[in-house]
Amino acid sequence: MTELQASLKGAGKLSLNWGYLNAIANGTSAIDLGALALRNLDDARQFVREYGFDLDEPAAAALIRRAHCEAVEFIRGTFLDPDQAGLIPAEVSEPEEVLQLLVYASLRGQQVDARRMWACAVLKVMHGIFYIDNNLKLRHFHAIRAQVFGTLDEVIRHDGERHYLTDGDICLPLLHYDRKDNKGRGSILLKLLQKAAYLAADIFDHLGVRLVFATRCECLLALRTLQRAHLLSVTNVDAERTRNTLLDLDAAKQVFCKYRAQLEHAEGYPLDLLRQMDAELAEIAQPQTRCDNPHSGSGFNSMQVTVRKMIHVQQLDAAPEQDYDVGFFFEYEIQLMDEASYQRSLSGPASHEEYKRRQVDTARTRVFGRDLLRWIEGQHAG
């Protein structure tokens, strides 16, 4: 066994990559880096091994190649115009060995800067793809979806084409009921690429429902209905992710207390009275601004609650003494809107199309970086 001796002498010059070490020490996200710090292919292979891939396994190499192809197609289809698809250098879009991209992403110099920037962009997207593919919770997605909607279906009932929200006591008619059964892979990837950590576990809207009522006061009653059915409680709501730009609860309390007796004694469903309550609410309510999503447009109003639900799946390798299945928490979203807010969301700055465009712009800037964006503009101008 070789005896170890303390020493600072190495085979080469003692140098530090200050930018890379600063990113590690100060928590800079990988998606915001402009370069890696690998010296050669041997370095790249060790990097990949510690990342989690055993390159001696043919399946691992195949996974990396598939992720590379998906990343290139995602960039071309999402961030580039059709006439810009050829801007990605062939060395990056069709490398003889995908590992070479790690070396390309580490080399600086006037002749290789464009290649480095494109290699970084592709690797950033590949990193997001690997997080999606290795999110263990999503491997149980069918069980998750069945259990989440199994509970929701108990309170969201339908009679013909009409849907109602009911806890067995009051019954609120829905104008629109939108159910998200699955967030598409491209949408997940786009959302990851906007986040500093870009972890698949940070995507909270894989599943969810949007409940649209005629009035905001009905949204208040819907909140009560969901609470009484225990779908919403202080223990299962992610408080940090609650977004309320719809209801001023203090003002709503004043209006509700004023009209509660009339609501209780009304014949039939008191929609006109609820609209009158909404009009008074609008006069005294303060604007609600708890929405830190930078991509939401002006005029978008909703109450969005992220709910944690314990999911149970059977564990195939459970110990003999374990007589209960494995549980983990999965988060899904419930969104409440009134008709006016919903109509505004269909067009203009508050529309989903504009929201998506702002998402793409943010992700493009983070993946490409400003230097590559300027390079692309220069090619277009030329």
Tab-separated table of C-alpha atoms in Angstrom:
chain	number	residue	atom	x	y	z
A	1	MET	CA	0.000	0.000	0.000
A	2	THR	CA	1.399	3.382	-1.020
A	3	GLU	CA	2.157	5.621	1.918
A	4	LEU	CA	0.323	8.949	1.799
A	5	GLN	CA	2.258	12.140	2.364
A	6	ALA	CA	0.889	15.650	2.610
A	7	SER	CA	1.795	17.636	-0.510
A	8	LEU	CA	0.562	20.419	-2.793
A	9	LYS	CA	2.705	19.341	-5.722
A	10	GLY	CA	0.782	17.867	-8.625
A	11	ALA	CA	1.497	16.830	-12.183
A	12	GLY	CA	0.433	20.206	-13.501
A	13	LYS	CA	0.137	23.819	-12.486
A	14	LEU	CA	-1.797	24.495	-9.276
A	15	SER	CA	-4.766	26.496	-10.548
A	16	LEU	CA	-8.326	27.162	-9.435
A	17	ASN	CA	-11.389	27.711	-11.589
A	18	TRP	CA	-12.710	30.639	-9.598
A	19	GLY	CA	-15.994	30.991	-11.467
A	20	TYR	CA	-16.920	27.329	-11.081
A	21	LEU	CA	-15.875	27.157	-7.419
A	22	ASN	CA	-17.796	30.351	-6.728
A	23	ALA	CA	-20.919	28.750	-8.211
A	24	ILE	CA	-20.539	25.738	-5.896
A	25	ALA	CA	-19.731	27.775	-2.788
A	26	ASN	CA	-22.423	30.411	-3.271
A	27	GLY	CA	-25.244	28.305	-4.666
A	28	THR	CA	-25.381	29.413	-8.291
A	29	SER	CA	-27.776	27.218	-10.245
A	30	ALA	CA	-26.291	25.016	-12.948
A	31	ILE	CA	-28.726	26.527	-15.422
A	32	ASP	CA	-27.130	29.942	-14.932
A	33	LEU	CA	-23.556	28.799	-15.585
A	34	GLY	CA	-21.821	29.762	-18.797
A	35	ALA	CA	-19.264	26.946	-18.723
A	36	LEU	CA	-18.222	23.738	-16.984
A	37	ALA	CA	-14.739	22.921	-15.679
A	38	LEU	CA	-13.722	19.599	-17.225
A	39	ARG	CA	-10.302	19.057	-18.729
A	40	ASN	CA	-10.707	16.068	-21.047
A	41	LEU	CA	-12.810	12.996	-21.823
A	42	ASP	CA	-11.412	11.075	-18.856
A	43	ASP	CA	-12.569	13.921	-16.646
A	44	ALA	CA	-15.956	13.823	-18.390
A	45	ARG	CA	-16.337	10.082	-17.770
A	46	GLN	CA	-15.654	10.521	-14.063
A	47	PHE	CA	-18.123	13.423	-13.961
A	48	VAL	CA	-20.808	11.247	-15.567
A	49	ARG	CA	-20.108	8.381	-13.176
A	50	GLU	CA	-20.594	10.629	-10.153
A	51	TYR	CA	-23.675	12.115	-11.799
A	52	GLY	CA	-25.147	8.618	-11.692
A	53	PHE	CA	-24.503	6.815	-14.985
A	54	ASP	CA	-22.320	3.718	-15.317
A	55	LEU	CA	-21.024	3.996	-18.865
A	56	ASP	CA	-19.992	0.346	-18.827
A	57	GLU	CA	-23.708	-0.421	-18.961
A	58	PRO	CA	-25.019	-0.177	-22.553
A	59	ALA	CA	-28.418	0.921	-21.257
A	60	ALA	CA	-26.873	3.962	-19.558
A	61	ALA	CA	-25.188	5.110	-22.753
A	62	ALA	CA	-28.468	4.652	-24.628
A	63	LEU	CA	-30.333	6.765	-22.048
A	64	ILE	CA	-27.803	9.558	-22.442
A	65	ARG	CA	-28.095	9.466	-26.235
A	66	ARG	CA	-31.898	9.596	-26.067
A	67	ALA	CA	-31.790	12.524	-23.660
A	68	HIS	CA	-29.388	14.333	-25.981
A	69	CYS	CA	-31.679	13.861	-28.984
A	70	GLU	CA	-34.700	14.993	-26.971
A	71	ALA	CA	-32.838	18.071	-25.718
A	72	VAL	CA	-31.775	19.134	-29.214
A	73	GLU	CA	-35.306	18.697	-30.561
A	74	PHE	CA	-36.759	20.574	-27.581
A	75	ILE	CA	-34.431	23.524	-28.162
A	76	ARG	CA	-35.206	23.619	-31.873
A	77	GLY	CA	-38.946	23.274	-31.362
A	78	THR	CA	-39.341	25.591	-28.360
A	79	PHE	CA	-36.605	28.229	-28.429
A	80	LEU	CA	-35.666	28.606	-32.101
A	81	ASP	CA	-37.533	29.701	-35.199
A	82	PRO	CA	-37.616	27.111	-38.001
A	83	ASP	CA	-34.968	29.003	-39.978
A	84	GLN	CA	-32.656	28.982	-36.932
A	85	ALA	CA	-32.569	25.203	-36.447
A	86	GLY	CA	-29.287	24.947	-38.340
A	87	LEU	CA	-27.501	27.336	-35.979
A	88	ILE	CA	-26.668	24.516	-33.560
A	89	PRO	CA	-23.205	23.267	-34.610
A	90	ALA	CA	-23.162	19.689	-35.893
A	91	GLU	CA	-20.512	18.858	-33.275
A	92	VAL	CA	-23.170	19.624	-30.654
A	93	SER	CA	-26.347	18.397	-32.346
A	94	GLU	CA	-24.792	15.208	-33.752
A	95	PRO	CA	-21.610	14.459	-31.768
A	96	GLU	CA	-19.736	11.215	-32.292
A	97	GLU	CA	-19.752	10.823	-28.512
A	98	VAL	CA	-22.231	12.717	-26.333
A	99	LEU	CA	-19.653	12.940	-23.530
A	100	GLN	CA	-17.673	15.265	-25.757
A	101	LEU	CA	-20.284	17.949	-25.025
A	102	LEU	CA	-18.997	18.147	-21.451
A	103	VAL	CA	-15.535	18.994	-22.759
A	104	TYR	CA	-16.915	21.446	-25.323
A	105	ALA	CA	-18.838	23.158	-22.510
A	106	SER	CA	-15.571	23.683	-20.630
A	107	LEU	CA	-13.399	25.146	-23.392
A	108	ARG	CA	-13.093	28.897	-23.843
A	109	GLY	CA	-11.581	30.836	-26.699
A	110	GLN	CA	-12.713	32.902	-29.647
A	111	GLN	CA	-12.820	29.925	-32.010
A	112	VAL	CA	-14.796	27.657	-29.679
A	113	ASP	CA	-17.038	30.046	-27.724
A	114	ALA	CA	-20.113	29.410	-29.896
A	115	ARG	CA	-19.638	25.654	-29.577
A	116	ARG	CA	-19.226	25.999	-25.803
A	117	MET	CA	-22.417	28.040	-25.449
A	118	TRP	CA	-24.469	25.606	-27.541
A	119	ALA	CA	-23.041	22.627	-25.644
A	120	CYS	CA	-24.005	24.292	-22.360
A	121	ALA	CA	-27.538	24.916	-23.616
A	122	VAL	CA	-28.046	21.298	-24.664
A	123	LEU	CA	-26.566	19.971	-21.412
A	124	LYS	CA	-28.866	22.192	-19.338
A	125	VAL	CA	-31.914	20.735	-21.065
A	126	MET	CA	-30.532	17.195	-20.724
A	127	HIS	CA	-30.119	17.803	-16.993
A	128	GLY	CA	-33.816	18.678	-16.747
A	129	ILE	CA	-34.746	15.552	-18.716
A	130	PHE	CA	-32.743	13.359	-16.342
A	131	TYR	CA	-34.576	14.854	-13.366
A	132	ILE	CA	-37.936	14.095	-14.962
A	133	ASP	CA	-36.956	10.527	-15.821
A	134	ASN	CA	-35.605	9.836	-12.341
A	135	ASN	CA	-38.425	11.287	-10.248
A	136	LEU	CA	-39.537	8.204	-8.315
A	137	LYS	CA	-42.921	9.677	-7.450
A	138	LEU	CA	-43.845	10.023	-11.109
A	139	ARG	CA	-43.207	6.307	-11.589
A	140	HIS	CA	-46.318	5.769	-9.463
A	141	PHE	CA	-48.308	8.347	-11.405
A	142	HIS	CA	-51.276	6.105	-12.208
A	143	ALA	CA	-51.762	5.310	-8.513
A	144	ILE	CA	-51.335	8.980	-7.615
A	145	ARG	CA	-53.894	10.131	-10.165
A	146	ALA	CA	-56.446	7.513	-9.113
A	147	GLN	CA	-56.172	8.467	-5.437
A	148	VAL	CA	-56.215	12.238	-5.995
A	149	PHE	CA	-59.239	12.213	-8.276
A	150	GLY	CA	-60.941	9.498	-6.252
A	151	THR	CA	-61.232	12.037	-3.435
A	152	LEU	CA	-62.131	14.980	-5.673
A	153	ASP	CA	-64.841	12.988	-7.439
A	154	GLU	CA	-66.632	12.606	-4.109
A	155	VAL	CA	-67.316	16.357	-3.956
A	156	ILE	CA	-67.386	17.293	-7.651
A	157	ARG	CA	-70.528	15.648	-8.965
A	158	HIS	CA	-72.217	15.868	-12.336
A	159	ASP	CA	-75.799	15.683	-13.508
A	160	GLY	CA	-75.790	15.311	-17.255
A	161	GLU	CA	-73.438	17.995	-18.562
A	162	ARG	CA	-73.656	20.164	-15.428
A	163	HIS	CA	-71.118	19.876	-12.633
A	164	TYR	CA	-71.678	20.746	-8.994
A	165	LEU	CA	-69.487	21.096	-5.933
A	166	THR	CA	-71.132	19.599	-2.872
A	167	ASP	CA	-70.224	18.362	0.578
A	168	GLY	CA	-73.635	16.738	0.991
A	169	ASP	CA	-75.031	19.939	2.487
A	170	ILE	CA	-74.933	22.885	0.096
A	171	CYS	CA	-74.591	22.326	-3.657
A	172	LEU	CA	-72.834	24.942	-5.803
A	173	PRO	CA	-73.304	24.951	-9.597
A	174	LEU	CA	-70.121	25.179	-11.644
A	175	LEU	CA	-69.970	27.201	-14.850
A	176	HIS	CA	-66.782	25.442	-15.917
A	177	TYR	CA	-64.903	22.465	-14.574
A	178	ASP	CA	-61.397	21.902	-15.921
A	179	ARG	CA	-59.490	18.835	-14.851
A	180	LYS	CA	-55.763	18.405	-15.450
A	181	ASP	CA	-55.044	14.678	-15.577
A	182	ASN	CA	-51.400	14.968	-16.485
A	183	LYS	CA	-48.903	17.705	-17.215
A	184	GLY	CA	-47.225	17.046	-20.547
A	185	ARG	CA	-43.541	16.196	-20.606
A	186	GLY	CA	-42.682	19.293	-22.616
A	187	SER	CA	-44.584	21.510	-20.179
A	188	ILE	CA	-42.780	19.952	-17.208
A	189	LEU	CA	-39.417	20.488	-18.862
A	190	LEU	CA	-40.248	24.086	-19.756
A	191	LYS	CA	-41.259	24.791	-16.171
A	192	LEU	CA	-38.122	23.159	-14.762
A	193	LEU	CA	-35.895	25.305	-16.941
A	194	GLN	CA	-37.244	28.456	-15.289
A	195	LYS	CA	-36.390	27.330	-11.762
A	196	ALA	CA	-33.114	27.894	-9.943
A	197	ALA	CA	-32.977	24.325	-8.637
A	198	TYR	CA	-34.917	22.895	-11.555
A	199	LEU	CA	-35.977	19.761	-9.743
A	200	ALA	CA	-38.935	17.704	-10.924
A	201	ALA	CA	-40.108	17.535	-7.305
A	202	ASP	CA	-40.750	21.291	-7.488
A	203	ILE	CA	-43.493	20.940	-10.099
A	204	PHE	CA	-46.795	21.120	-8.260
A	205	ASP	CA	-49.368	21.154	-11.043
A	206	HIS	CA	-49.013	17.682	-12.550
A	207	LEU	CA	-52.612	17.210	-11.416
A	208	GLY	CA	-55.308	19.676	-10.506
A	209	VAL	CA	-58.742	21.135	-11.039
A	210	ARG	CA	-60.089	24.557	-11.915
A	211	LEU	CA	-63.526	25.354	-10.517
A	212	VAL	CA	-65.278	28.342	-12.095
A	213	PHE	CA	-68.379	29.841	-10.483
A	214	ALA	CA	-70.595	32.736	-11.500
A	215	THR	CA	-69.524	34.942	-8.574
A	216	ARG	CA	-66.662	35.479	-6.164
A	217	CYS	CA	-69.001	34.913	-3.244
A	218	GLU	CA	-69.607	31.406	-4.569
A	219	CYS	CA	-65.831	30.923	-4.591
A	220	LEU	CA	-65.904	31.797	-0.895
A	221	LEU	CA	-68.627	29.197	-0.340
A	222	ALA	CA	-66.622	26.700	-2.416
A	223	LEU	CA	-63.673	27.254	-0.094
A	224	ARG	CA	-65.981	26.448	2.820
A	225	THR	CA	-67.288	23.337	1.047
A	226	LEU	CA	-63.793	22.002	0.369
A	227	GLN	CA	-62.814	22.733	3.967
A	228	ARG	CA	-65.871	20.966	5.391
A	229	ALA	CA	-65.135	17.951	3.187
A	230	HIS	CA	-61.557	18.076	4.565
A	231	LEU	CA	-59.987	18.291	1.133
A	232	LEU	CA	-58.561	21.573	2.406
A	233	SER	CA	-57.222	21.922	5.918
A	234	VAL	CA	-54.438	23.821	7.612
A	235	THR	CA	-52.444	20.584	7.790
A	236	ASN	CA	-52.603	19.576	4.133
A	237	VAL	CA	-52.271	22.961	2.410
A	238	ASP	CA	-48.830	24.168	1.350
A	239	ALA	CA	-49.132	27.655	2.819
A	240	GLU	CA	-46.103	29.007	0.975
A	241	ARG	CA	-47.707	28.182	-2.363
A	242	THR	CA	-51.150	29.688	-1.738
A	243	ARG	CA	-51.849	32.364	-4.342
A	244	ASN	CA	-54.892	34.562	-3.772
A	245	THR	CA	-55.622	37.432	-6.135
A	246	LEU	CA	-59.370	36.794	-6.027
A	247	LEU	CA	-60.844	37.342	-2.570
A	248	ASP	CA	-60.319	39.968	0.105
A	249	LEU	CA	-61.443	37.782	3.015
A	250	ASP	CA	-61.972	40.716	5.391
A	251	ALA	CA	-64.274	42.449	2.925
A	252	ALA	CA	-65.974	39.161	2.049
A	253	LYS	CA	-66.687	38.578	5.735
A	254	GLN	CA	-68.479	41.934	5.989
A	255	VAL	CA	-70.632	41.222	2.954
A	256	PHE	CA	-71.398	37.642	3.965
A	257	CYS	CA	-72.449	38.596	7.487
A	258	LYS	CA	-74.741	41.293	6.090
A	259	TYR	CA	-76.526	38.901	3.733
A	260	ARG	CA	-76.285	35.576	5.567
A	261	ALA	CA	-79.907	35.579	6.749
A	262	GLN	CA	-81.150	36.316	3.231
A	263	LEU	CA	-79.031	33.489	1.833
A	264	GLU	CA	-80.421	31.056	4.395
A	265	HIS	CA	-84.056	31.960	3.678
A	266	ALA	CA	-83.838	32.386	-0.091
A	267	GLU	CA	-86.142	30.321	-2.293
A	268	GLY	CA	-84.274	28.297	-4.891
A	269	TYR	CA	-80.709	29.132	-5.782
A	270	PRO	CA	-80.111	32.855	-4.980
A	271	LEU	CA	-77.875	33.780	-7.914
A	272	ASP	CA	-79.204	37.347	-8.152
A	273	LEU	CA	-78.487	37.878	-4.468
A	274	LEU	CA	-74.976	36.471	-4.895
A	275	ARG	CA	-74.374	38.886	-7.772
A	276	GLN	CA	-75.574	41.752	-5.578
A	277	MET	CA	-73.145	40.626	-2.886
A	278	ASP	CA	-70.365	40.562	-5.469
A	279	ALA	CA	-71.136	44.143	-6.466
A	280	GLU	CA	-70.846	45.302	-2.855
A	281	LEU	CA	-67.705	43.238	-2.395
A	282	ALA	CA	-66.097	44.930	-5.393
A	283	GLU	CA	-66.751	48.353	-3.856
A	284	ILE	CA	-65.003	47.683	-0.543
A	285	ALA	CA	-62.424	44.992	-1.360
A	286	GLN	CA	-58.723	45.771	-1.440
A	287	PRO	CA	-56.700	44.406	-4.383
A	288	GLN	CA	-55.196	41.037	-3.543
A	289	THR	CA	-51.610	40.770	-4.707
A	290	ARG	CA	-50.276	37.545	-3.211
A	291	CYS	CA	-49.079	36.101	-6.486
A	292	ASP	CA	-45.330	35.843	-6.999
A	293	ASN	CA	-45.542	34.003	-10.316
A	294	PRO	CA	-43.687	36.378	-12.664
A	295	HIS	CA	-45.460	34.935	-15.696
A	296	SER	CA	-49.025	35.681	-14.576
A	297	GLY	CA	-50.404	38.594	-16.554
A	298	SER	CA	-52.156	41.658	-15.198
A	299	GLY	CA	-55.848	41.053	-14.680
A	300	PHE	CA	-55.439	37.382	-13.786
A	301	ASN	CA	-57.475	36.700	-10.646
A	302	SER	CA	-57.841	33.364	-8.912
A	303	MET	CA	-57.384	31.560	-5.649
A	304	GLN	CA	-54.880	28.768	-6.073
A	305	VAL	CA	-54.240	26.287	-3.294
A	306	THR	CA	-51.627	23.535	-3.358
A	307	VAL	CA	-52.812	20.459	-1.483
A	308	ARG	CA	-50.644	17.686	-0.061
A	309	LYS	CA	-52.218	14.249	-0.243
A	310	MET	CA	-50.722	11.109	1.221
A	311	ILE	CA	-50.442	8.491	-1.511
A	312	HIS	CA	-50.160	4.787	-0.760
A	313	VAL	CA	-48.440	2.288	-3.013
A	314	GLN	CA	-47.537	-1.310	-2.384
A	315	GLN	CA	-43.880	-1.905	-1.626
A	316	LEU	CA	-42.704	-5.065	-3.347
A	317	ASP	CA	-39.639	-5.486	-1.128
A	318	ALA	CA	-41.361	-4.744	2.192
A	319	ALA	CA	-39.984	-6.411	5.297
A	320	PRO	CA	-42.126	-9.234	6.779
A	321	GLU	CA	-42.929	-7.170	9.863
A	322	GLN	CA	-44.177	-4.244	7.757
A	323	ASP	CA	-47.946	-4.638	7.623
A	324	TYR	CA	-48.800	-1.273	6.050
A	325	ASP	CA	-48.063	0.036	2.594
A	326	VAL	CA	-45.632	2.826	1.835
A	327	GLY	CA	-46.908	6.387	1.857
A	328	PHE	CA	-45.548	9.623	0.460
A	329	PHE	CA	-47.013	13.063	-0.038
A	330	PHE	CA	-47.926	14.333	-3.487
A	331	GLU	CA	-49.029	17.882	-4.181
A	332	TYR	CA	-51.778	18.937	-6.565
A	333	GLU	CA	-53.586	22.212	-7.201
A	334	ILE	CA	-57.128	23.466	-6.738
A	335	GLN	CA	-57.936	26.766	-8.444
A	336	LEU	CA	-61.088	28.815	-7.852
A	337	MET	CA	-62.274	31.540	-10.235
A	338	ASP	CA	-65.372	33.601	-10.872
A	339	GLU	CA	-66.850	33.984	-14.342
A	340	ALA	CA	-65.453	37.466	-15.000
A	341	SER	CA	-61.920	36.404	-14.062
A	342	TYR	CA	-62.247	33.278	-16.172
A	343	GLN	CA	-63.323	35.271	-19.232
A	344	ARG	CA	-60.333	37.601	-18.813
A	345	SER	CA	-58.058	34.567	-18.743
A	346	LEU	CA	-59.138	33.587	-22.256
A	347	SER	CA	-57.539	36.566	-24.005
A	348	GLY	CA	-55.143	39.447	-23.485
A	349	PRO	CA	-52.303	39.618	-20.924
A	350	ALA	CA	-54.079	37.211	-18.548
A	351	SER	CA	-54.567	34.494	-21.176
A	352	HIS	CA	-52.866	31.122	-21.039
A	353	GLU	CA	-51.225	31.743	-24.419
A	354	GLU	CA	-49.554	34.909	-23.143
A	355	TYR	CA	-48.596	33.123	-19.925
A	356	LYS	CA	-46.946	30.358	-21.961
A	357	ARG	CA	-45.119	32.878	-24.140
A	358	ARG	CA	-43.657	34.560	-21.053
A	359	GLN	CA	-42.599	31.147	-19.730
A	360	VAL	CA	-40.801	30.349	-22.982
A	361	ASP	CA	-39.036	33.729	-22.975
A	362	THR	CA	-37.781	33.187	-19.420
A	363	ALA	CA	-36.619	29.631	-20.075
A	364	ARG	CA	-34.927	30.605	-23.356
A	365	THR	CA	-32.953	33.357	-21.631
A	366	ARG	CA	-31.816	31.024	-18.844
A	367	VAL	CA	-30.897	28.119	-21.123
A	368	PHE	CA	-29.110	30.182	-23.772
A	369	GLY	CA	-27.668	32.915	-21.593
A	370	ARG	CA	-27.333	36.461	-22.840
A	371	ASP	CA	-24.099	35.820	-24.742
A	372	LEU	CA	-25.644	33.073	-26.869
A	373	LEU	CA	-28.777	35.159	-27.419
A	374	ARG	CA	-26.588	37.975	-28.749
A	375	TRP	CA	-24.717	35.485	-30.940
A	376	ILE	CA	-28.012	34.211	-32.396
A	377	GLU	CA	-29.173	37.767	-33.076
A	378	GLY	CA	-25.861	38.466	-34.794
A	379	GLN	CA	-26.268	35.454	-37.074
A	380	HIS	CA	-29.780	36.572	-37.957
A	381	ALA	CA	-28.595	40.112	-38.679
A	382	GLY	CA	-25.790	38.767	-40.830
